[in-house]
Coordinates of C-alpha atoms and ligand atoms in Angstrom, one line a residue:
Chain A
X30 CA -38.7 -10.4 -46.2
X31 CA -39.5 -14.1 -45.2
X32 CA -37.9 -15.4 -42.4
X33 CA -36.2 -18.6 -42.9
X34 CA -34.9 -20.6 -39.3
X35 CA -32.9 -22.4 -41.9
X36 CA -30.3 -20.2 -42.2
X37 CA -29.4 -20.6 -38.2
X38 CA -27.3 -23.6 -38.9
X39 CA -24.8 -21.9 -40.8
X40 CA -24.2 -18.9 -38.3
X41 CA -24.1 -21.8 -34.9
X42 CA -20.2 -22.0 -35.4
X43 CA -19.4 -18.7 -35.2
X44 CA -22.6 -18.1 -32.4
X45 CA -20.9 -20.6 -30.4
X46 CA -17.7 -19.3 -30.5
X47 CA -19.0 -16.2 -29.3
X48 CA -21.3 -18.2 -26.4
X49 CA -17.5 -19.9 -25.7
X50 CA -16.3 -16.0 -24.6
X51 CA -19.7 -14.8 -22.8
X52 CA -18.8 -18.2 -21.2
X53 CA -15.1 -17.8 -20.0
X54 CA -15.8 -13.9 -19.3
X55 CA -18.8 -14.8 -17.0
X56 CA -16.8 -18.2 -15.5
X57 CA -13.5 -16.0 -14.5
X58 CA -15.3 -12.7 -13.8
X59 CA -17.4 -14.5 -11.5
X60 CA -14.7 -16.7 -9.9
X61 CA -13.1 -13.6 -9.1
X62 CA -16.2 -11.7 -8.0
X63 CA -17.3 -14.4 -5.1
X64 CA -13.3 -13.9 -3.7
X65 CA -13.8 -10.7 -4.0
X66 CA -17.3 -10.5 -2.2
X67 CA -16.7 -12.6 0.1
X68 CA -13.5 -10.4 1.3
X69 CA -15.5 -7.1 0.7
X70 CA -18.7 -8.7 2.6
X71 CA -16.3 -9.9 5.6
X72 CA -14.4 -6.6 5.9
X73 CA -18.1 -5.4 5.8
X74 CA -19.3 -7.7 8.5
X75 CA -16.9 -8.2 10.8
X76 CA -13.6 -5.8 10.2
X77 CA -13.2 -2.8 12.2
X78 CA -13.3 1.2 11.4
X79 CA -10.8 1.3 8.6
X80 CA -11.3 -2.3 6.8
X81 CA -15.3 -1.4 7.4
X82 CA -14.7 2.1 5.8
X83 CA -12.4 0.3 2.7
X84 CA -15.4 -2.3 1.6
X85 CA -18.1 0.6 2.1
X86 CA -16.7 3.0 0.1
X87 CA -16.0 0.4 -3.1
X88 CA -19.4 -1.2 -3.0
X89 CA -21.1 2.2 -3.2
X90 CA -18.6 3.1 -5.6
X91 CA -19.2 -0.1 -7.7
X92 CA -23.5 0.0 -7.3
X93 CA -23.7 4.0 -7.5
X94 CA -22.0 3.6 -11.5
X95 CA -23.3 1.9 -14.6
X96 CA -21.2 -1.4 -15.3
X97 CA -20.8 0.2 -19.0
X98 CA -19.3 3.2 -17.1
X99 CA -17.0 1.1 -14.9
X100 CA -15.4 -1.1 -18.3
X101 CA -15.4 1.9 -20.2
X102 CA -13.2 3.4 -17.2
X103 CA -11.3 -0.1 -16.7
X104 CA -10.1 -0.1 -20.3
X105 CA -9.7 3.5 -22.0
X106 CA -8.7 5.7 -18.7
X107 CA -6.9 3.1 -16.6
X108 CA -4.1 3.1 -19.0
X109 CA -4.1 6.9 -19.0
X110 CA -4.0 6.5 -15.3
X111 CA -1.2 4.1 -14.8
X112 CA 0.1 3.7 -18.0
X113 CA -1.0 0.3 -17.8
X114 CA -2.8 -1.2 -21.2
X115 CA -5.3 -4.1 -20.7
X116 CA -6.9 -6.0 -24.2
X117 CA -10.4 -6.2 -23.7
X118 CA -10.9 -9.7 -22.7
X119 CA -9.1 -8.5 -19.6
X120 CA -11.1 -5.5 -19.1
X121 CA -14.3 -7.6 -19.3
X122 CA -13.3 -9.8 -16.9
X123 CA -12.1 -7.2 -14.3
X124 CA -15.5 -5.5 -14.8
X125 CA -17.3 -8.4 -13.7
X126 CA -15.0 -9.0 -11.0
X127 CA -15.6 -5.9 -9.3
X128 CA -19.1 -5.2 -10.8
X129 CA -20.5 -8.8 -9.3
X130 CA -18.0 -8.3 -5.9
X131 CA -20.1 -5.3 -5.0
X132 CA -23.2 -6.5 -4.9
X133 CA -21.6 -10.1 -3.9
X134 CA -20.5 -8.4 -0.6
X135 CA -23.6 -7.3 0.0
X136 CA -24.9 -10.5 0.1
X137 CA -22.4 -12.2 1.8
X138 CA -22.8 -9.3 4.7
X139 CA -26.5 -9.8 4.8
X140 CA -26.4 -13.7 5.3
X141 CA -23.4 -13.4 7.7
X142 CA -25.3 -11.2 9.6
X143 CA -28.4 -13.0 9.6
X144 CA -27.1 -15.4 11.6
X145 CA -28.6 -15.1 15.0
X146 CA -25.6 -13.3 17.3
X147 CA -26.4 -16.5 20.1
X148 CA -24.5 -18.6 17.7
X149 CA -21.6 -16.5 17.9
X150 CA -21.3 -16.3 21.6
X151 CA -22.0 -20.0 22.3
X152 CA -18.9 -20.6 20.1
X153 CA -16.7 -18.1 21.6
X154 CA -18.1 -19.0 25.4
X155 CA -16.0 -22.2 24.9
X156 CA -13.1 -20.7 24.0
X157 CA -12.9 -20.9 19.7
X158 CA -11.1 -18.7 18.3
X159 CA -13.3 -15.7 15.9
X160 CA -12.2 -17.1 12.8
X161 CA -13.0 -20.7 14.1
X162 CA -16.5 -19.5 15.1
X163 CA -16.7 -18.0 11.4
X164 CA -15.7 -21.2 9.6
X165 CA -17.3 -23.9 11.8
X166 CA -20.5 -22.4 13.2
X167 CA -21.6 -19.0 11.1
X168 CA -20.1 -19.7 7.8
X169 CA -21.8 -22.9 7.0
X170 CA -25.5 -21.7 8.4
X171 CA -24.7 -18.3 6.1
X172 CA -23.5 -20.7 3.0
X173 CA -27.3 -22.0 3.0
X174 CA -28.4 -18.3 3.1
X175 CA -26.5 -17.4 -0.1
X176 CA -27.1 -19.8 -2.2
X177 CA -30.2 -17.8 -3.8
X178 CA -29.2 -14.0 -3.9
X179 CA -25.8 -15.6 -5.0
X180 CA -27.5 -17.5 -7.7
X181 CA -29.5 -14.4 -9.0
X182 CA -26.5 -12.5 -9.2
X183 CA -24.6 -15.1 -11.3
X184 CA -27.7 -14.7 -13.6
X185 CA -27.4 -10.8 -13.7
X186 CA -23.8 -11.0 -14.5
X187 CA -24.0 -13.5 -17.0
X188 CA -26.4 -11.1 -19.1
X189 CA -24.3 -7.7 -18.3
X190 CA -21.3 -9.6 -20.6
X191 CA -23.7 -8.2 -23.4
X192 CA -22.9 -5.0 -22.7
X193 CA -19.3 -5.3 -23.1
X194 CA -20.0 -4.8 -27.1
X195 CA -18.9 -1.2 -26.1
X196 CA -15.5 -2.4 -26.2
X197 CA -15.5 -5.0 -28.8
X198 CA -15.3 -7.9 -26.9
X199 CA -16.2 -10.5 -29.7
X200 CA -18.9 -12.3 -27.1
X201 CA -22.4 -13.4 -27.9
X202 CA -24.3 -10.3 -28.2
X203 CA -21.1 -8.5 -30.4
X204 CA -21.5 -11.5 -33.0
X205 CA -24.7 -11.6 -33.6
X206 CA -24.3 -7.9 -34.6
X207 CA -21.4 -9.0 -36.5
X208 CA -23.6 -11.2 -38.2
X209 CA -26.3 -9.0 -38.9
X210 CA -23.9 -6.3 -40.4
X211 CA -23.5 -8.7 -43.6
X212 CA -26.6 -9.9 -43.6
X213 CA -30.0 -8.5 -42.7
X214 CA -31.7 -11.8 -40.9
X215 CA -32.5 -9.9 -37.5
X216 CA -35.4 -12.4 -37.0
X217 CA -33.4 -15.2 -36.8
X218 CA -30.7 -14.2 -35.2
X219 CA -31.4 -12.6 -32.1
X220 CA -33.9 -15.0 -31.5
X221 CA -31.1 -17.7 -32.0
X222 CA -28.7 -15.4 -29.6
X223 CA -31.8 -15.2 -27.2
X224 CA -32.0 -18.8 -27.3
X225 CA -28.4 -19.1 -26.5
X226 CA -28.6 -17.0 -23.4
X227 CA -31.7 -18.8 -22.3
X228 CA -30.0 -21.7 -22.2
X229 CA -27.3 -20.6 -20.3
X230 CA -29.0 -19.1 -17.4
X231 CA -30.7 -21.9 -17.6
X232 CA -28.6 -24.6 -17.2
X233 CA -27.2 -22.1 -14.3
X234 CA -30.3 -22.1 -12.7
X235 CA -31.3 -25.7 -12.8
X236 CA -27.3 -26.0 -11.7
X237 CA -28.6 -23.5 -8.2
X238 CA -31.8 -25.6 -7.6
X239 CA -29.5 -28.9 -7.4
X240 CA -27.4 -27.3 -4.7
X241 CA -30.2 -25.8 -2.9
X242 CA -32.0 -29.5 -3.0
X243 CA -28.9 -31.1 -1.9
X244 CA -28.2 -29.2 1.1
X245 CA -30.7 -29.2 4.1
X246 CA -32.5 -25.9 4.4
X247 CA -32.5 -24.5 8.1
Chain B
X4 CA -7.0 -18.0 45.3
X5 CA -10.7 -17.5 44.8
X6 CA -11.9 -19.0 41.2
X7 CA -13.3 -15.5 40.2
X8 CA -12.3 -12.2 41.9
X9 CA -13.7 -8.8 40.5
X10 CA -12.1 -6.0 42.2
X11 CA -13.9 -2.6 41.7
X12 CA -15.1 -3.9 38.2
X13 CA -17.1 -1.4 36.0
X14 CA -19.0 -1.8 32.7
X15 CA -20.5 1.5 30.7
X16 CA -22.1 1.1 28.0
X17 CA -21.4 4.3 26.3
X18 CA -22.7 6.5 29.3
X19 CA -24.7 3.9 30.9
X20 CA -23.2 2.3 34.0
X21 CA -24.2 -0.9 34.0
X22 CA -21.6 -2.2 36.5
X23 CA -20.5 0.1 39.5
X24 CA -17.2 -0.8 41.2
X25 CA -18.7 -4.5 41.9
X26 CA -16.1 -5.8 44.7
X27 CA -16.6 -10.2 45.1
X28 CA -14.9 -12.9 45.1
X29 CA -16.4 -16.6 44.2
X30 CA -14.6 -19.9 45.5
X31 CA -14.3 -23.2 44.0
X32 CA -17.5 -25.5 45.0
X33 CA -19.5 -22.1 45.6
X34 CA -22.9 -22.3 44.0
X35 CA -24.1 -18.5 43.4
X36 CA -27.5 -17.4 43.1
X37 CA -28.0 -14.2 41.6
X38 CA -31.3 -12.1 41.6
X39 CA -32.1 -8.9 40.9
X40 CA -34.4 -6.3 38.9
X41 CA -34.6 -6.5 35.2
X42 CA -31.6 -4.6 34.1
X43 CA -30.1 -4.7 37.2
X44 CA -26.6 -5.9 35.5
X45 CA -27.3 -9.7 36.3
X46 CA -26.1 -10.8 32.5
X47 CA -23.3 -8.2 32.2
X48 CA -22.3 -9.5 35.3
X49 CA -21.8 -12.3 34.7
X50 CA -20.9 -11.9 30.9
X51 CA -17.9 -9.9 31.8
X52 CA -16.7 -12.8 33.6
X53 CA -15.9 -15.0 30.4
X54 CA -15.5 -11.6 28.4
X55 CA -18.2 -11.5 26.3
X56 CA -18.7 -8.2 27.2
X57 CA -15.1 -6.4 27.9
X58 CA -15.0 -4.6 31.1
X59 CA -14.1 -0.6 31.3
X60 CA -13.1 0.1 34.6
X61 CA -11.4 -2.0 37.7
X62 CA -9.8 -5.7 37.0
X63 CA -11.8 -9.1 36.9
X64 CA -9.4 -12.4 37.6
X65 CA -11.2 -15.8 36.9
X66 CA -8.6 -18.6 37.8
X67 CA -5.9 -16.4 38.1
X68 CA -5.9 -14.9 34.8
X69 CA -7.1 -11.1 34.2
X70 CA -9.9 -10.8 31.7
X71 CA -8.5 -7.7 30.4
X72 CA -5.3 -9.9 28.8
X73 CA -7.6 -10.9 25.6
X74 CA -6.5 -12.9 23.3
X75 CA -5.2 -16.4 24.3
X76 CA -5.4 -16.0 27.8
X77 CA -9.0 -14.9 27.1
X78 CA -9.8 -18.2 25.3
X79 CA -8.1 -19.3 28.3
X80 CA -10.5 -18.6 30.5
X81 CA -13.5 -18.9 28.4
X82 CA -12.4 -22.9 28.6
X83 CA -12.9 -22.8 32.1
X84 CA -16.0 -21.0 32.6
X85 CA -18.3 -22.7 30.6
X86 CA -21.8 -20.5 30.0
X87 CA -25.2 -21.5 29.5
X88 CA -27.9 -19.4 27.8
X89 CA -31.4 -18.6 28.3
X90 CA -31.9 -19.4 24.2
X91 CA -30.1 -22.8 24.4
X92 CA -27.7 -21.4 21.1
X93 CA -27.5 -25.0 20.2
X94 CA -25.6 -25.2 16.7
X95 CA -28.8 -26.2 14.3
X96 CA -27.0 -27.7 12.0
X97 CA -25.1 -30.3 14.2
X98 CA -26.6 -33.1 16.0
X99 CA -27.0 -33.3 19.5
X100 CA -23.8 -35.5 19.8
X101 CA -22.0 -33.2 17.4
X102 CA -22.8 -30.3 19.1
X103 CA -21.3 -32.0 22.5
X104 CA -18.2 -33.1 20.7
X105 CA -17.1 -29.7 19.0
X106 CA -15.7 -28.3 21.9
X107 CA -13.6 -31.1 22.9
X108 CA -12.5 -31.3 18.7
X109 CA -12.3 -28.2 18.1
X110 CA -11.0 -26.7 21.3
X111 CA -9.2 -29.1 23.1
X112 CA -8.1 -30.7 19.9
X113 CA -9.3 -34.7 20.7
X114 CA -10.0 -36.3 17.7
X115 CA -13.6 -37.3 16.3
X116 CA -14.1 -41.0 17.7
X117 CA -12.7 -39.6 21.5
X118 CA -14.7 -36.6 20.9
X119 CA -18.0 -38.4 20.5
X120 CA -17.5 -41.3 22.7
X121 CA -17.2 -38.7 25.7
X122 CA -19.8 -36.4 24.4
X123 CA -22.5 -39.8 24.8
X124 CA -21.3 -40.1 28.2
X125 CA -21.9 -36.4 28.9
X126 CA -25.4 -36.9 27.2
X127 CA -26.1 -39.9 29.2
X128 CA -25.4 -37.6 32.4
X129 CA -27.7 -35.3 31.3
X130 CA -30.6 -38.2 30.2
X131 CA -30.4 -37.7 27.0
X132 CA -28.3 -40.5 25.2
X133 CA -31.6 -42.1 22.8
X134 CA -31.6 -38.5 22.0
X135 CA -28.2 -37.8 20.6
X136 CA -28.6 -37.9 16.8
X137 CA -31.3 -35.7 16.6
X138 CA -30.7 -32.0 15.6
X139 CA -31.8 -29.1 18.1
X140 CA -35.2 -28.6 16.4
X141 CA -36.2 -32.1 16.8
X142 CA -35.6 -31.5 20.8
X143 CA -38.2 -29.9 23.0
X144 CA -36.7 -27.1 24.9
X145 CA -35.8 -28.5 28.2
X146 CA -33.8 -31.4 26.1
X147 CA -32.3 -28.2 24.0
X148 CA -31.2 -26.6 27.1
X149 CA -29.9 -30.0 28.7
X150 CA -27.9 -30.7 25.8
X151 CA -26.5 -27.1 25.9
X152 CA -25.2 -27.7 29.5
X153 CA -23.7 -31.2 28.3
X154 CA -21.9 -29.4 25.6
X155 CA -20.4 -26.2 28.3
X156 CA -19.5 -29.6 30.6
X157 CA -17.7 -30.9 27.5
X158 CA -14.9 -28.6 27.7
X159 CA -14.2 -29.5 31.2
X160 CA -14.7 -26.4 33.0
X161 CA -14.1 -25.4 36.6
X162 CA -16.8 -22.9 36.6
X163 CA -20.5 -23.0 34.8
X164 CA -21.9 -19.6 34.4
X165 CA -26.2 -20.1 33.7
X166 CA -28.1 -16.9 32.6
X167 CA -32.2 -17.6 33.1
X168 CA -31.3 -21.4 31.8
X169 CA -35.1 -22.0 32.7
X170 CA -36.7 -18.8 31.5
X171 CA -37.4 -19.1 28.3
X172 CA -39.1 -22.7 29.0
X173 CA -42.3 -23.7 29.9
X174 CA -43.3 -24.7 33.5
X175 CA -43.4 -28.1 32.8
X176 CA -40.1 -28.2 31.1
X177 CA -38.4 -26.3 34.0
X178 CA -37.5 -29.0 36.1
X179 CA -35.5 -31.2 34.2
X180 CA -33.1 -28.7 33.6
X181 CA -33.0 -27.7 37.4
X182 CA -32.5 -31.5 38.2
X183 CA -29.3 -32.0 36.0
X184 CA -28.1 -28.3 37.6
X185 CA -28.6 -29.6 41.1
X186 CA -26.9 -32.7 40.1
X187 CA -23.5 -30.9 39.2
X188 CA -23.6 -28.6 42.4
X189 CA -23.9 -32.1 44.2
X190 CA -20.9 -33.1 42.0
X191 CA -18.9 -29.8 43.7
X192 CA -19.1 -28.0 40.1
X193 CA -18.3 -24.3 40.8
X194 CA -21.6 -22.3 39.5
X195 CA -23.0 -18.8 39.5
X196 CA -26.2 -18.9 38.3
X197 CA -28.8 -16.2 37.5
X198 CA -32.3 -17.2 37.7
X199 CA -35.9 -16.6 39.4
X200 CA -36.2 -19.8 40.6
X201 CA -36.0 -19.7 44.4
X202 CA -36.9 -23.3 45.6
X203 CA -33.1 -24.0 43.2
X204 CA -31.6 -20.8 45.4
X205 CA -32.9 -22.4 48.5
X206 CA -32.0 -25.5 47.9
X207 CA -29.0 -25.7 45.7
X208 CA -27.1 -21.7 46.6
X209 CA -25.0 -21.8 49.1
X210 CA -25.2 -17.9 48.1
X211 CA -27.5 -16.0 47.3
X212 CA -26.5 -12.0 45.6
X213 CA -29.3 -9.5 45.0
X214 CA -28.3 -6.7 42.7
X215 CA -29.4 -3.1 42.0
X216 CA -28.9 -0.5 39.7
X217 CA -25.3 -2.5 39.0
X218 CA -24.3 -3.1 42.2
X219 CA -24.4 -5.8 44.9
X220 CA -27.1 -4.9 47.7
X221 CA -27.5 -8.2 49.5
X222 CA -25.0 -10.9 49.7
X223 CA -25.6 -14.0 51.9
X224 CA -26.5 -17.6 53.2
X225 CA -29.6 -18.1 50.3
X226 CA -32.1 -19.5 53.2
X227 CA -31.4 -16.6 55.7
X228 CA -31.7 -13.5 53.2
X229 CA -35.1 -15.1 51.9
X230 CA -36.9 -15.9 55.4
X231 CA -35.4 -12.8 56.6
X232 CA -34.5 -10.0 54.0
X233 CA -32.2 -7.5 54.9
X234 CA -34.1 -5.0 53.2
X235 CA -37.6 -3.7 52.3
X236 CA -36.7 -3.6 48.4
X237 CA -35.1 -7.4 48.0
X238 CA -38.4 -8.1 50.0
X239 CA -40.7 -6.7 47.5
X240 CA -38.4 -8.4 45.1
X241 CA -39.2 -11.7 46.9
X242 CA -42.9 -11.2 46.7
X243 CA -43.0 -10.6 42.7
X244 CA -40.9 -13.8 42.3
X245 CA -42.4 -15.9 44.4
Ligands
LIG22 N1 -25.0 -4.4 24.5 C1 -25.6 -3.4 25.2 N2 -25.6 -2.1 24.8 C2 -26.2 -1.2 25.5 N3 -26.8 -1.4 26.7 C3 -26.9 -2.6 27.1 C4 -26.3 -3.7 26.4 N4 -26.5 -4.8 27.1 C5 -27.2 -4.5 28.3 N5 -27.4 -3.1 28.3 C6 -28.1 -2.4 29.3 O1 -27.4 -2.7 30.5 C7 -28.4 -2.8 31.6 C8 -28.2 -4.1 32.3 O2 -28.5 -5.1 31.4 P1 -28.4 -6.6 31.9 O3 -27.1 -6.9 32.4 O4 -28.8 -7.4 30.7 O5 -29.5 -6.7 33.0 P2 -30.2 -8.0 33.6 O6 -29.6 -9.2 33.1 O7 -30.1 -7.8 35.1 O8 -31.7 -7.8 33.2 C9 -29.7 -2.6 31.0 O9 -30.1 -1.2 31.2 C10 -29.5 -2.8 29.5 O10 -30.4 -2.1 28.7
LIG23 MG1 -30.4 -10.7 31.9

C-alpha cells in the first residue's frame, strides 16, 4: 500500500473535533486537579493527624492504581456503588481530577516544604497569622518552585486522556481508531494524531517556559 | 509588672528537658545578656518567650499576657517582642524596604505609602536608606542582618529578642550590627540578647545570665560576674569565649 499524506485533509475535521475533547477533558480535569492538589498537598503539609492521614491515604490510593483502573472504576462500579450514573465525558474528567490531584499534592507538598522553615518563623515572630505567612511569604517563593513539576504533570495528563478510549470517550486517540476502522491508512493517521498531540504539549510547554521567564527565579 | 516573667517554666522535647523550672523576671529598659554552653537552652529560652516553641510545664507572661493563651493573644505578644535571627530570614523575594513595611501592612494594617515612608526612616536608623531597594541577596550579611532588626523595630515592639545576631557573620561584619544594637539599648529598648560577644555584654548588659543544662546558674551585674565569676565552670566558659 502507498501512503498518500493527501488523504489527511479530509479526516482534519473530524481529528479536530476529537483534539476539541482531549482539549476540554485535559482543560477541566486539570482545573480541577491543581484545586484539588493544592488542598490535598496543604492538608499534606501543614494539617494535623487526621487531615494529614485523609490526603495520605488518597494520594497513595490514586499513585498505587493504573489511571485506566481508576476511570474504569469511576464509571462502571461507581454507579453500582451509589447508584449514581455518570456519561463518560464526566468520568474522564473526574479521572483526571483525581489522577493529576495526587501527584499535584505531591508537588505542592514538596515545594511548600522546601521553603526554608526561617521564613516561617520570621513571619510569625511579628505576629501574622499561619494562613497570612502561607499566602504572603511561603506561598509565593513555593509558586516559583512549582512551576516545572507542575508543568510536567500537565504534560502527563494531557497524554493519559488517550487512554480514556476504554470507555469511549470520542477524544483524539478514539477517532483516529474510528477512522482507521473504515479505512486502513494507519500511516497517515497516527502520524497525523501524533502530530496533533505534539502540538499540544507543545504549545503547553512553550506556554510554561513564558511563565518561568516572566517571573524571577530565586 | 515586669515585661517578661517565667515562673517555673519547663520545655521537653519529647523526653528531653530542655528548660528546668526557669524562675526570672525581665523589666522594661533591661538589656539581658545571655551565655551559656551549646545546647544549654539559650534559643528555647528565649523562643518560648514569643511562642515559637510552646512551653510544657509552669507559665511564661510577657506584658501581662500568658503565652500559653495562643491564638490572638499569642499574635499579641509576638507584636511586642520582636526577634531577630542568627540567619537574618529576610523575605527574598521583597526588597529591603518591602520587607520593613510588611509588618506595619500586614500586621498593624497601615496602608502601603505610611508603610514605606516609615520603613525608610527605620532603614535610615539602621544606615541603610541608599540600600533599600535592593533584595536580601544583593546585601552583604551585616546589611542583611541590619535590615532584619529594622524590620522586628517596624512593628513597634517593647521587647527585641536577638539569637547569635552576629554569629553567623564574619568578623568584619560583626560590628555594624553590634553598633545599631547598642544604639537601641541607648534608646531604653527592652532587649534580651543571646550572643558570645562579651565586649557588647560588658558594655551594653546591664545583665548578664549564664545557663546550664536548662537552667539559670549565674545571674548578675555583666562587669562583676566576668572580672569575678562566681563559679569555676562559667570561668572556663569565659576563657573559650574570650
Ligand atoms: N525542635 C527540637 N526538637 C528536639 N530537640 C531540640 C529542638 N530544638 C532544640 N532541641 C534540643 O534542645 C537543647 C537545647 O537547644 P537550644 O535551646 O537550641 O540550645 P542553645 O541555643 O543553648 O545552643 C539541645 O539539646 C537541642 O538539641
Ligand atoms: Mg542557640
Amino acid at each position: 500500500m502507498e501512503i498518500d499524506w493527501s488523504v489527511i485533509p479530509g479526516f482534519l475535521p473530524q481529528l479536530a473535533a476529537g483534539a476539541r475533547v482531549t482539549i476540554l477533558i485535559a482543560l477541566a480535569g486539570l482545573v480541577g486537579g491543581t484545586i484539588l492538589g493544592l488542598i490535598a498537598g496543604l492538608m499534606r503539609a501543614y494539617g494535623g493527624r487526621v487531615l494529614n492521614a485523609i490526603a495520605f491515604i488518597y494520594i497513595e490510593l490514586i499513585r498505587g492504581t493504573p489511571i485506566v483502573v481508576q476511570v474504569m472504576f469511576l464509571y462502571f462500579a461507581m454507579p453500582v456503588l451509589t447508584g449514581l450514573r455518570v456519561d463518560p465525558m464526566t468520568a474522564a474528567i473526574l479521572a483526571i481530577v483525581v489522577n493529576a490531584g495526587a501527584y499535584i499534592a505531591e508537588i505542592v507538598r514538596g515545594a511548600f516544604l522546601s521553603i526554608p522553615r526561617g521564613l516561617t518563623e520570621a513571619g510569625l515572630a511579628m505576629g501574622l497569622p499561619q494562613w497570612k505567612v502561607l499566602t504572603h511569604i511561603v506561598g509565593p517563593l513555593a509558586f516559583r518552585r512549582l512551576i516545572p513539576p507542575l508543568g510536567n504533570q500537565f504534560i502527563v495528563s494531557l497524554k493519559d486522556t488517550s487512554l480514556f478510549i476504554v470507555i469511549g470517550v470520542g477524544e483524539l486517540t478514539r477517532t483516529g481508531q474510528e477512522i482507521m476502522a473504515s479505512n486502513f491508512r494507519a500511516v497517515e493517521i497516527w502520524t497525523a494524531v501524533a502530530v496533533i498531540y505534539l502540538i499540544l504539549t507543545g504549545t503547553l510547554t512553550a506556554i510554561l517556559r513564558l511563565i518561568e521567564n516572566r517571573m524571577r527565579i530565586l | 509588672m515586669s515585661i517578661i516573667e517565667f515562673h517555673q517554666t519547663s520545655k521537653h522535647f519529647g523526653d528531653l528537658k530542655v528548660l528546668d523550672e526557669v524562675d526570672l523576671s525581665i523589666e522594661q529598659g533591661e538589656v539581658v545578656v545571655l551565655i551559656g554552653p551549646s545546647g544549654s537552652g539559650k534559643s528555647t529560652l528565649l523562643r518560648c518567650i514569643n511562642g515559637l516553641e510552646q512551653i510544657t510545664g509552669g507559665d511564661l507572661i510577657v506584658d501581662g499576657i500568658s503565652v500559653r493563651e495562643g491564638g490572638r493573644q499569642l499574635r499579641r505578644i509576638r507584636q511586642e517582642a520582636g526577634m531577630v535571627f542568627q540567619q537574618f530570614n529576610l523575605f527574598p523575594q521583597m526588597t529591603a524596604l518591602q520587607n520593613v513595611a510588611f509588618g506595619p501592612r500586614k500586621v498593624r494594617g497601615l496602608g502601603r505609602a505610611e508603610a514605606e515612608a516609615q520603613a525608610l526612616e527605620l532603614l535610615d536608623k539602621v544606615g541603610l536608606k541608599e540600600r533599600a531597594h535592593h533584595v536580601p541577596s544583593a546585601l552583604s550579611g551585616g546589611q542583611q542582618q541590619r535590615v532584619a532588626i529594622a524590620r522586628a523595630l517596624a512593628v513597634r515592639p517593647k521587647v527585641m529578642l536577638f539569637d547569635e545576631p552576629t554569629s553567623a557573620l564574619d568578623p568584619e561584619l560583626k560590628q555594624e550590627v553590634l553598633t545599631v544594637m547598642r544604639q537601641l539599648a541607648q534608646e531604653g529598648m527592652t532587649m534580651v540578647v543571646v550572643t558570645h560577644e562579651m565586649g557588647f555584654a560588658r558594655q551594653v548588659g546591664t545583665r548578664l545570665i549564664f545557663m546550664e543544662h536548662g537552667k539559670i546558674s549565674v545571674d548578675g551585674n555583666p562587669v562583676e560576674v566576668i572580672t569575678n565569676p562566681p563559679s569555676d565552670r562559667l570561668k572556663d566558659f569565659l576563657q573559650h569565649v574570650e
